[in-house]
XYZ file of C-alpha atoms in Angstrom:
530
model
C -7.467 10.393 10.746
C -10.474 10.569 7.874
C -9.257 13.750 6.172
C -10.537 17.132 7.477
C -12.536 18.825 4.975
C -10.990 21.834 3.843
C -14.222 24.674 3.924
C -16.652 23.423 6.509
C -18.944 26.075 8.302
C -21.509 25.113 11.004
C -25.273 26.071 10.182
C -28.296 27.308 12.108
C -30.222 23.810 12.065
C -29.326 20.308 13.406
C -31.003 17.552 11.066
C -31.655 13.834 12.664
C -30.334 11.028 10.632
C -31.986 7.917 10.952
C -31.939 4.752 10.393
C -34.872 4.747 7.868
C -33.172 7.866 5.565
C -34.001 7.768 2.224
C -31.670 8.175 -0.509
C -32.016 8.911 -4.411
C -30.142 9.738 -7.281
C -27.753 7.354 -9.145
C -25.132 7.204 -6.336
C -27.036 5.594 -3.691
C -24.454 2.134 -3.999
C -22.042 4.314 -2.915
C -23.452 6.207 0.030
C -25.004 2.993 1.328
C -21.188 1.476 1.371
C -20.316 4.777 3.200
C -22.758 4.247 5.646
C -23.264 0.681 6.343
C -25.040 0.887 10.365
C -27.712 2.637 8.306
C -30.368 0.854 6.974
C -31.194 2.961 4.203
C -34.597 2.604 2.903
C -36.980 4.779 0.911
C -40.154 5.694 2.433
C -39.402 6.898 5.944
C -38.589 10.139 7.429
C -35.098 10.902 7.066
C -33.856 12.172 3.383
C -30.804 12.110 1.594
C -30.443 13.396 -2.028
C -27.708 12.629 -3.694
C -27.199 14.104 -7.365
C -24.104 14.595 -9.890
C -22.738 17.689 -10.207
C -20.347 17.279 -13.798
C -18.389 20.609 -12.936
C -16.637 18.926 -9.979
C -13.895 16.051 -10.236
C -14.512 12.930 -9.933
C -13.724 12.352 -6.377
C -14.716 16.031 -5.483
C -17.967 16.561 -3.547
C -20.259 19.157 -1.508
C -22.215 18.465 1.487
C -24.997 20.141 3.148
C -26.978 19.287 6.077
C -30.140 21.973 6.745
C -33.571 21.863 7.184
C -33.827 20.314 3.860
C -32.071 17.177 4.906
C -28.652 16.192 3.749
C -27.450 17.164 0.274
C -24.627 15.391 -1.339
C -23.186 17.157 -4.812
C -21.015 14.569 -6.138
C -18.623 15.052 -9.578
C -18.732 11.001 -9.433
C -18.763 7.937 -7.175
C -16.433 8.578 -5.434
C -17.316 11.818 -4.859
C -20.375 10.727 -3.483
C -18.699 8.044 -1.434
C -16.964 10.330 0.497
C -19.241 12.750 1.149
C -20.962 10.117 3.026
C -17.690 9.266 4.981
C -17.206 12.878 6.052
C -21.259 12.782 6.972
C -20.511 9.900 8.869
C -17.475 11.576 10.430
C -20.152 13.967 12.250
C -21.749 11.196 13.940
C -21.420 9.520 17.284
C -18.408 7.323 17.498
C -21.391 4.240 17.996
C -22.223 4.838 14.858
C -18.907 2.633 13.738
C -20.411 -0.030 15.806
C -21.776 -2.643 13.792
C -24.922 -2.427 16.447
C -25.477 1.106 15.933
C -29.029 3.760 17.726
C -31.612 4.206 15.591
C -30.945 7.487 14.390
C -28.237 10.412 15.437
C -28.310 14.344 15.611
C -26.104 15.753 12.678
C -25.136 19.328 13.089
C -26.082 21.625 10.714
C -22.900 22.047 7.886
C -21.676 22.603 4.439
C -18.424 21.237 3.281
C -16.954 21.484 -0.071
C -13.833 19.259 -0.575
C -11.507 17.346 -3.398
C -8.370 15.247 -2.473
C -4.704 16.921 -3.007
C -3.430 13.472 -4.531
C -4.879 11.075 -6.610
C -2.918 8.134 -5.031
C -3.538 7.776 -1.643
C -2.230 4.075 -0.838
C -0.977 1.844 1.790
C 1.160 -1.180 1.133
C 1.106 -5.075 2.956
C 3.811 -7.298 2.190
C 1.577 -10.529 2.418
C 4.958 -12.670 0.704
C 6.433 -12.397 4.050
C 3.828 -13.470 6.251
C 0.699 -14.029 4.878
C -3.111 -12.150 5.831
C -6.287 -14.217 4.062
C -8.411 -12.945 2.516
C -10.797 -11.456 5.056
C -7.510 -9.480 6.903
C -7.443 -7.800 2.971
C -11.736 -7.210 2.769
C -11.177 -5.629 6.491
C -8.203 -3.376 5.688
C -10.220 -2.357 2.410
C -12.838 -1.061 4.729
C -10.841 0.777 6.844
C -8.626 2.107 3.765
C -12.304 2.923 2.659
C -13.333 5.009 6.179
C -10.090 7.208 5.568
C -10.503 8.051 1.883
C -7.285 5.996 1.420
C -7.728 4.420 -2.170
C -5.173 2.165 -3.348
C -3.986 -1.303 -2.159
C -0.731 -2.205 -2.969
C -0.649 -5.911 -2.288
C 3.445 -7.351 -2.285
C 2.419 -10.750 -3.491
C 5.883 -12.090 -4.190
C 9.300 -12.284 -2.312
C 12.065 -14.892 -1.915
C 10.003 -16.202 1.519
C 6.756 -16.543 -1.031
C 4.239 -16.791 -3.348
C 0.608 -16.043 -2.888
C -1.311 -16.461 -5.917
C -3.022 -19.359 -7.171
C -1.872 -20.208 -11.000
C -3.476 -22.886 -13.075
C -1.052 -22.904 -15.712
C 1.781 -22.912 -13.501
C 0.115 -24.879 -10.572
C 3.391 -25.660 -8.709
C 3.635 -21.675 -7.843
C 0.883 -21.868 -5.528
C 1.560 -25.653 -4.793
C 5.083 -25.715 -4.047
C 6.472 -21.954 -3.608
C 3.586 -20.739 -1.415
C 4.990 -22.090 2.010
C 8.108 -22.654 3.995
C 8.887 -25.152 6.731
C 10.346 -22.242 9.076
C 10.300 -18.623 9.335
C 13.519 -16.836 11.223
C 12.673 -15.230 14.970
C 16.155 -13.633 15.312
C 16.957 -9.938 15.527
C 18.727 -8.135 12.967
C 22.710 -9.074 12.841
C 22.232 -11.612 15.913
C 23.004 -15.022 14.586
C 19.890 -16.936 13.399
C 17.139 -18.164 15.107
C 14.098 -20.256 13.827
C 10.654 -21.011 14.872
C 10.561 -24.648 13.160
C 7.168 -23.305 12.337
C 5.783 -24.255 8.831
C 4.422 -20.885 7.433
C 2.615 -20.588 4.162
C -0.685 -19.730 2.266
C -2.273 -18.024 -0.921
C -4.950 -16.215 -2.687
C -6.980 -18.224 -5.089
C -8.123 -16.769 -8.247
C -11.422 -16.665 -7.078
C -10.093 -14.712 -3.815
C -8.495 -12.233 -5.792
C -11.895 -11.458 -7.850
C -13.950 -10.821 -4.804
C -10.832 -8.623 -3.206
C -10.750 -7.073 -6.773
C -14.435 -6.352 -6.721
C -15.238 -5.556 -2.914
C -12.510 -3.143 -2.869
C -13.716 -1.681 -6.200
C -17.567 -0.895 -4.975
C -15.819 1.043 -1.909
C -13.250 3.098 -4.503
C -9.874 1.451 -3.337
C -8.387 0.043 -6.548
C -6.007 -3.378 -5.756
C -2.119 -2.997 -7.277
C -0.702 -6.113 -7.298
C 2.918 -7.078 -7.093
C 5.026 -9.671 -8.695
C 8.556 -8.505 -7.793
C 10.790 -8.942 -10.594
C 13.648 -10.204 -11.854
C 15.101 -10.341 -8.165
C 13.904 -11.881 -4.980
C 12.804 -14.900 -6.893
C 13.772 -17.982 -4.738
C 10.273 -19.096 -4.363
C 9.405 -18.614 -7.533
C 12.801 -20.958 -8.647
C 11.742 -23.515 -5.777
C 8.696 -24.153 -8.167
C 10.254 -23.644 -11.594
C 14.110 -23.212 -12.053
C 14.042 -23.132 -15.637
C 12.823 -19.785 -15.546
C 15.991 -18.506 -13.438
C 19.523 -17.191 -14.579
C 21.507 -20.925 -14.031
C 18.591 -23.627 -13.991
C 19.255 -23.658 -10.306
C 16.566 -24.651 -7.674
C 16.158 -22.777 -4.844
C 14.298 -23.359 -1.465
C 11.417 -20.682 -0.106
C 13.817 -18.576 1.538
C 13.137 -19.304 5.613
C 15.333 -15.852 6.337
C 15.216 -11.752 6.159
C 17.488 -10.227 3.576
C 17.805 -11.244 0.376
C 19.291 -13.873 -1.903
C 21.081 -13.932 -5.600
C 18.167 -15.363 -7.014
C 16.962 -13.883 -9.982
C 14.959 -14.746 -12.957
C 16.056 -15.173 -16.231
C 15.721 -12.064 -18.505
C 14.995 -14.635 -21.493
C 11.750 -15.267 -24.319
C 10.775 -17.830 -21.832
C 10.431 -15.654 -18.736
C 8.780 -13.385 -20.313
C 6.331 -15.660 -21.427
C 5.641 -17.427 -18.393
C 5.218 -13.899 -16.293
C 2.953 -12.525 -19.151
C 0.855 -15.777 -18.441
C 0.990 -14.510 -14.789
C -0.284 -11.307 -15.639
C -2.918 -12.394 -17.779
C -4.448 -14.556 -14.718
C -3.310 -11.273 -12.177
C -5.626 -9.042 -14.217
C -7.896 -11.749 -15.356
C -9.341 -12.514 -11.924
C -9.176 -9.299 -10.302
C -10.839 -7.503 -12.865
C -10.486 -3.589 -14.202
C -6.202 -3.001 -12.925
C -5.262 -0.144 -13.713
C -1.360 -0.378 -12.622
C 0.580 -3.460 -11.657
C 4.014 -3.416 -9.704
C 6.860 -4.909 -11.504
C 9.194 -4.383 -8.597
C 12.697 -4.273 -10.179
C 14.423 -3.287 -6.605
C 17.637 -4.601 -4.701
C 18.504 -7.319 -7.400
C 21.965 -9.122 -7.636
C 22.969 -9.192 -11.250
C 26.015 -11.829 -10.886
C 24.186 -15.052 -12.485
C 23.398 -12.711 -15.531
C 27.388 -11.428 -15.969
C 28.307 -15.066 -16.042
C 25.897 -16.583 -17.710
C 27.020 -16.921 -21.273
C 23.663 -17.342 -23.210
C 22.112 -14.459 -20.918
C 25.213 -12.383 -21.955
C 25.069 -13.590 -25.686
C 21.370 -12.463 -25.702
C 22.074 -9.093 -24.162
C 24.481 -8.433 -26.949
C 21.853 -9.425 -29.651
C 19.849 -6.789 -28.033
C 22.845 -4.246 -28.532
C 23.082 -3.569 -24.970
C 26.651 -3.296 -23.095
C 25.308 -3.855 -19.599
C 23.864 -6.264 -17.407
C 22.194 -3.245 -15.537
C 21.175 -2.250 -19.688
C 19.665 -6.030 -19.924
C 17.500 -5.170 -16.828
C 16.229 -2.130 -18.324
C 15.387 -3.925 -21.414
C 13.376 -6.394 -19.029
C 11.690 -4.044 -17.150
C 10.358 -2.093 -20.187
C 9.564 -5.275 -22.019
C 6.779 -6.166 -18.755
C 5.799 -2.575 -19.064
C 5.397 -2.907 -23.184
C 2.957 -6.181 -22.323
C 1.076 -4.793 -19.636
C 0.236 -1.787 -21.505
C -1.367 -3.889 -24.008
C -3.437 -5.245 -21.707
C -4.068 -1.625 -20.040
C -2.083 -1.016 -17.109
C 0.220 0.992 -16.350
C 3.500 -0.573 -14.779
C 4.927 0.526 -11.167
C 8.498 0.011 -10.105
C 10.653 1.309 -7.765
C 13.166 3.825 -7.983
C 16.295 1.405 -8.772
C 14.801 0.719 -11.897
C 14.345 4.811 -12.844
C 18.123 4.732 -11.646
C 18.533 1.793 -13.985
C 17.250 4.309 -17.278
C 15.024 3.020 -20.031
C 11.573 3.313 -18.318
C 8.543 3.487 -20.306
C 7.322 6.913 -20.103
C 4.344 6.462 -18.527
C 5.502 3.625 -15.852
C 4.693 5.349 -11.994
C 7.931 5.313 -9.934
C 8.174 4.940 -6.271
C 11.285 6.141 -4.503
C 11.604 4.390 -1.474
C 15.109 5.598 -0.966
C 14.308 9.265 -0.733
C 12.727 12.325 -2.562
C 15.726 12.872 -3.658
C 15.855 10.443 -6.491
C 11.541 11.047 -6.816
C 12.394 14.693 -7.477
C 14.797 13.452 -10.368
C 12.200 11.029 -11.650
C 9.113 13.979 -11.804
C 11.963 15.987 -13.179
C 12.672 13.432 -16.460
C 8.195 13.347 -16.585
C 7.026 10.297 -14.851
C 4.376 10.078 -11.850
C 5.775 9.489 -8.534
C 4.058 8.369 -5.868
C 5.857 9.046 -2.072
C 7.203 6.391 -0.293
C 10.461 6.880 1.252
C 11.562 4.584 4.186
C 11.187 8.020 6.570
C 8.618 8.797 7.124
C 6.462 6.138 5.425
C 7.567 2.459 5.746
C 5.883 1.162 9.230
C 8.019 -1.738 10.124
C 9.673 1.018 11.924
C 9.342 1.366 15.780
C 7.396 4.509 16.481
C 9.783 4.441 19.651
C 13.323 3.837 20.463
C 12.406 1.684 23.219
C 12.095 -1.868 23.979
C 8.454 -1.415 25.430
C 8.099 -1.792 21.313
C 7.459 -5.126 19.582
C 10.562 -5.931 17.802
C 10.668 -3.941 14.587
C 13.473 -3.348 11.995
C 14.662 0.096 13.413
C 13.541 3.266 14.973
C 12.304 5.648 14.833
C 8.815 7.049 12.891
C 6.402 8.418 14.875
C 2.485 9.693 13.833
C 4.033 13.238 14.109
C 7.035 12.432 11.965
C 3.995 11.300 9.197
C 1.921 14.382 9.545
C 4.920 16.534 8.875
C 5.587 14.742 5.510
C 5.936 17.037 2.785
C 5.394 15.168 -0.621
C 7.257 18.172 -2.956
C 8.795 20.932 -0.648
C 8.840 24.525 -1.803
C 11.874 24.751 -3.610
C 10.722 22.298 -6.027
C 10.321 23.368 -9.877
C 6.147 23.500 -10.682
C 6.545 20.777 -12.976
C 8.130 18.349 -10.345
C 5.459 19.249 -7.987
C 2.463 18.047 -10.194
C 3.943 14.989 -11.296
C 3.696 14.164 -7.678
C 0.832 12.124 -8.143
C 0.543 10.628 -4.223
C 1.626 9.322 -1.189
C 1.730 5.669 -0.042
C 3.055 4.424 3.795
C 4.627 0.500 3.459
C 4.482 -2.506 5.417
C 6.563 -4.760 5.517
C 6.151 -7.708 7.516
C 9.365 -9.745 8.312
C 8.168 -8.850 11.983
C 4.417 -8.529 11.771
C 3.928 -11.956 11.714
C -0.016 -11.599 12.910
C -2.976 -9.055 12.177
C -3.297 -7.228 15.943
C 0.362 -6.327 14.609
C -0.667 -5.247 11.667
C -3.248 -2.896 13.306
C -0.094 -2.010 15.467
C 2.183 -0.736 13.372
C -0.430 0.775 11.010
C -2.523 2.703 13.004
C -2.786 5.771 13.816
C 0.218 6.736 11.889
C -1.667 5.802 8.327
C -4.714 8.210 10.190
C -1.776 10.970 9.769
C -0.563 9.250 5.924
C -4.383 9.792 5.162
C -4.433 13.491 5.691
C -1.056 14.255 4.045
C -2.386 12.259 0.831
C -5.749 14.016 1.145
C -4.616 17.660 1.967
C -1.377 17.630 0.552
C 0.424 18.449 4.313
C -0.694 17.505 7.715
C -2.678 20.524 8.500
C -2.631 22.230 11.876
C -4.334 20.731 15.112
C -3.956 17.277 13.744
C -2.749 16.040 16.803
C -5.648 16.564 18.661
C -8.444 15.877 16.398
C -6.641 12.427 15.957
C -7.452 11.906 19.584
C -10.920 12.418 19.430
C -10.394 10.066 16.111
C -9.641 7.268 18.225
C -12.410 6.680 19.476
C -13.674 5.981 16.038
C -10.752 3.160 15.858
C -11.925 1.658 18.898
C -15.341 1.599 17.904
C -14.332 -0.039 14.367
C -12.193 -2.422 16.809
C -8.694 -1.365 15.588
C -6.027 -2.539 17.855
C -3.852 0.177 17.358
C -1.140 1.929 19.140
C -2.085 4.070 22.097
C 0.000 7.631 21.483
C 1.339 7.327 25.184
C 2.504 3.918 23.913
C 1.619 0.278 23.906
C -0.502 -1.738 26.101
C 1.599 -4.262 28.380
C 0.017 -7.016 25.813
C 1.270 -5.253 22.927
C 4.732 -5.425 24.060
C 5.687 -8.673 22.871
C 8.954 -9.608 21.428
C 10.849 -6.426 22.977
C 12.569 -4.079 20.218
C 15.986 -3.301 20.996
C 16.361 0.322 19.981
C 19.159 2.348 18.239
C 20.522 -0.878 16.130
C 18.995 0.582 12.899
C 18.632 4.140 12.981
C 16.270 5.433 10.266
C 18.030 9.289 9.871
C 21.564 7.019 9.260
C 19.599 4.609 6.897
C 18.350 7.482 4.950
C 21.427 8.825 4.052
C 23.128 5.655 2.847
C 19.982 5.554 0.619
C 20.474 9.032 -1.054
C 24.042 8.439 -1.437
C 23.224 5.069 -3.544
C 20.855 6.579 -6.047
C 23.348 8.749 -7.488
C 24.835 5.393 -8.905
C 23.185 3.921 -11.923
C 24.473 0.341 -10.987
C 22.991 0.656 -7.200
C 20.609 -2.548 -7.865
C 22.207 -4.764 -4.756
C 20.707 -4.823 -2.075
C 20.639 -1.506 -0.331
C 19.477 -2.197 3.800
């Protein structure tokens, strides 16, 4: 649900907030954004004063609502910015409603609150299936309502690519659709929709996602997956893969031996991509590199890819991937940001210091990467990757496997207690994935991720779920039906949400889990891994 404020004491006074309030100070952008229903315009009876208080942080605030009106003490814009989301938080659940009363009773409070975690993120595999652009501006907005703040867009997979390029045109021309898209279940034989499937974000896109999500202090971190799950990159250009080969947009799950080449002219052509990534979306702070589940083969037996590794004076293919990886990093830092991979390429050794890892295969291997001094940010497959059924049963839209429920989220611990100090704080956040091999449409994406990122959203705020979050999140609910969130009832879905049935126990997340630890201990564990 929107985070609970830690200190937060009910006053004497009730203030009215209407629709007329009047703001001032140099925040008012970002409490307007906060509060959109209200039409906030100086001159009329309500009052809100906003001012900057430099002895908080930046996303650090305090609100007060007396007889003086409503204070907001903000250490920045973001601060300020959510102060007005927890203000809005004490109004009527209309006041989500785009057709909202002209003004609301606010009890009488003072809250004083910072976040626990500085990265508080979801995930959407758009390579998969894809979401235009105004499925991205609506998720901002309700990232935005929650205090969640970064966006981690999977732009590139072996089923797609969803970027327009103009210096490599036939990426968004050729290797941005497919002329089917597989319906079967997992390890039944295959099934397709004969559906074509396809679509992609033009540059221009990207700058208004870049900058919309900016003004409401969610920052966009794009990913091109590399050198892996490359088919649809090598359906558009093959010369930039491992044997010249050309590949088809991969119409199936799983994934296939295509990989990039780890030669001068990759890098050149994805340091083109980056420069048009960052170019169009503006200020990007971090941008995923990927490195996970790739199939090394076509580099062992390529002969000018292994003559080049040994120019480099590395004895490894798995070295020659760790050269690659750091070589992205090296480029993007020059263009400041900070590179994001996950965790098979910490396993893999020779990160750049600074690159952010995410261990999706446990804490296990996160607690080894905040132990050698990178930022981690959460993500392991339980409790946080939503393709997941939140129910072993086949009332559930057909998901991967089972099972991760809201409670399972709340309970997430990002560093338990017997971890060293100095792995704790380089815990930087928490981020819940989705992946969308099944979520082929947006009610599904509202599905799968709500209310369980509601429970994500307090864990990355407070640190832990904290007690009676169960029931506040119904009462919160009401507040995702006013917003018009489809998402999934706690007592279970609606008969239309049922769909495609699930067909529980087939992929068990607790057994997945441990196959996953068990693989990070090996520094060669690059292959695919589910």
């Amino acid at each position: 649900m929107i985070p609970r404020p830690e200190l937060r004491h009910d006053l004497s006074v009730s203030y009215e907030l209407t629709t007329g309030a009047t703001v001032s100070g140099d925040l008012v952008d970002a409490v307007r954004l906060a509060l959109p229903q209200l039409d906030l315009r100086p001159g009329d009876s309500g009052e809100i004063d906003v001012r900057r208080d430099p002895e908080l942080g930046e996303e650090a605030y305090r609100l007060t609502v007396g007889s003086r009106g409503v204070e907001i003490a903000a250490g920045g814009r973001a601060g300020a910015f959510y102060a007005a989301q927890s203000l809005h938080q004490l109004l009527p659940h209309a006041s989500y409603r785009s057709a909202a009363a002209p003004s609301w009773p606010v009890p009488g409070v003072r809250i004083e609150d910072a976040p626990r975690l500085s990265w508080r993120g979801l995930h959407l595999d758009v390579a998969r299936h894809f979401f235009p652009k105004r499925e991205i501006l609506r998720l901002v907005d309700l990232m935005a309502a929650h205090k969640l703040n970064r966006l981690h867009l999977h732009l590139v997979d072996d089923q797609g690519w969803r970027v327009e390029s103009r210096a490599y045109p036939l990426l968004h021309e050729v290797a941005s659709h497919r002329p089917r898209t597989a319906i079967n279940y997992y390890r039944e034989p295959e099934a397709y929709d004969d559906v074509p499937h396809g679509g992609y974000y033009t540059l221009d896109d990207l700058a208004e996602i870049g900058a919309y999500a900016r003004a409401r202090c969610v920052t966009i971190v794009p990913e091109i997956d590399v050198p892996g799950h490359a088919s649809a990159i090598l359906a558009a250009y093959p010369e930039f893969g491992a044997t010249g080969e050309r590949y088809d947009v991969l119409d199936r799950w799983g994934v296939s031996p295509a990989i990039l080449s780890p030669l001068p002219p990759t890098v050149e052509f994805l340091t083109t991509i980056f420069d048009e990534l960052i170019g169009a979306l503006g200020e990007t702070p971090y941008v995923h590199i990927g490195g996970d589940e790739v199939v090394l083969d076509h580099w062992a037996a390529s002969a000018e890819i292994s003559a080049y590794r040994d120019s480099l004076g590395l004895a490894t293919a798995n070295d020659l991937q760790a050269w690659f990886l750091r070589r992205l990093a090296d480029l993007l830092a020059e263009r400041g940001a900070r590179a994001v991979v996950w965790d098979e390429a910490f396993v893999s050794g020779g990160l750049r210091q600074d690159t952010v890892v995410m261990p999706w295969r446990g804490m296990g291997v996160g607690r080894r990467a905040a132990a050698a001094g990178h930022d981690v940010v959460a993500t392991p497959v339980f409790p946080l990757y939503f393709d997941y059924a939140e129910a072993a049963s086949p009332d559930e839209p057909m998901a991967i496997g089972d099972t991760i429920t809201v409670e399972d989220v709340a309970a997430f611990r990002t560093a338990p207690e017997e971890w060293k100090d100095e792995e704790r704080a380089r815990i930087v956040g928490a981020q819940a994935q989705l992946w969308t091999e099944r979520v082929a449409d947006p009610r599904t994406v509202d599905y799968r991720l709500w209310p369980r990122a509601c429970a994500l959203a307090e864990v990355a705020w407070s640190g832990t779920g904290q007690a009676g979050f169960m029931e506040r999140l119904e009462e919160h609910l009401g507040r995702l039906e006013a917003m018009g969130v489809e998402y999934r009832p706690l007592a279970g879905p609606r008969p239309w949400q049922r769909r495609r049935p699930h067909r529980p126990s087939v992929v068990r997340v607790a057994d997945v889990m441990d196959r996953l630890d068990t693989m990070t201990h090996d520094a060669e564990s690059t292959r695919p891994s589910v």
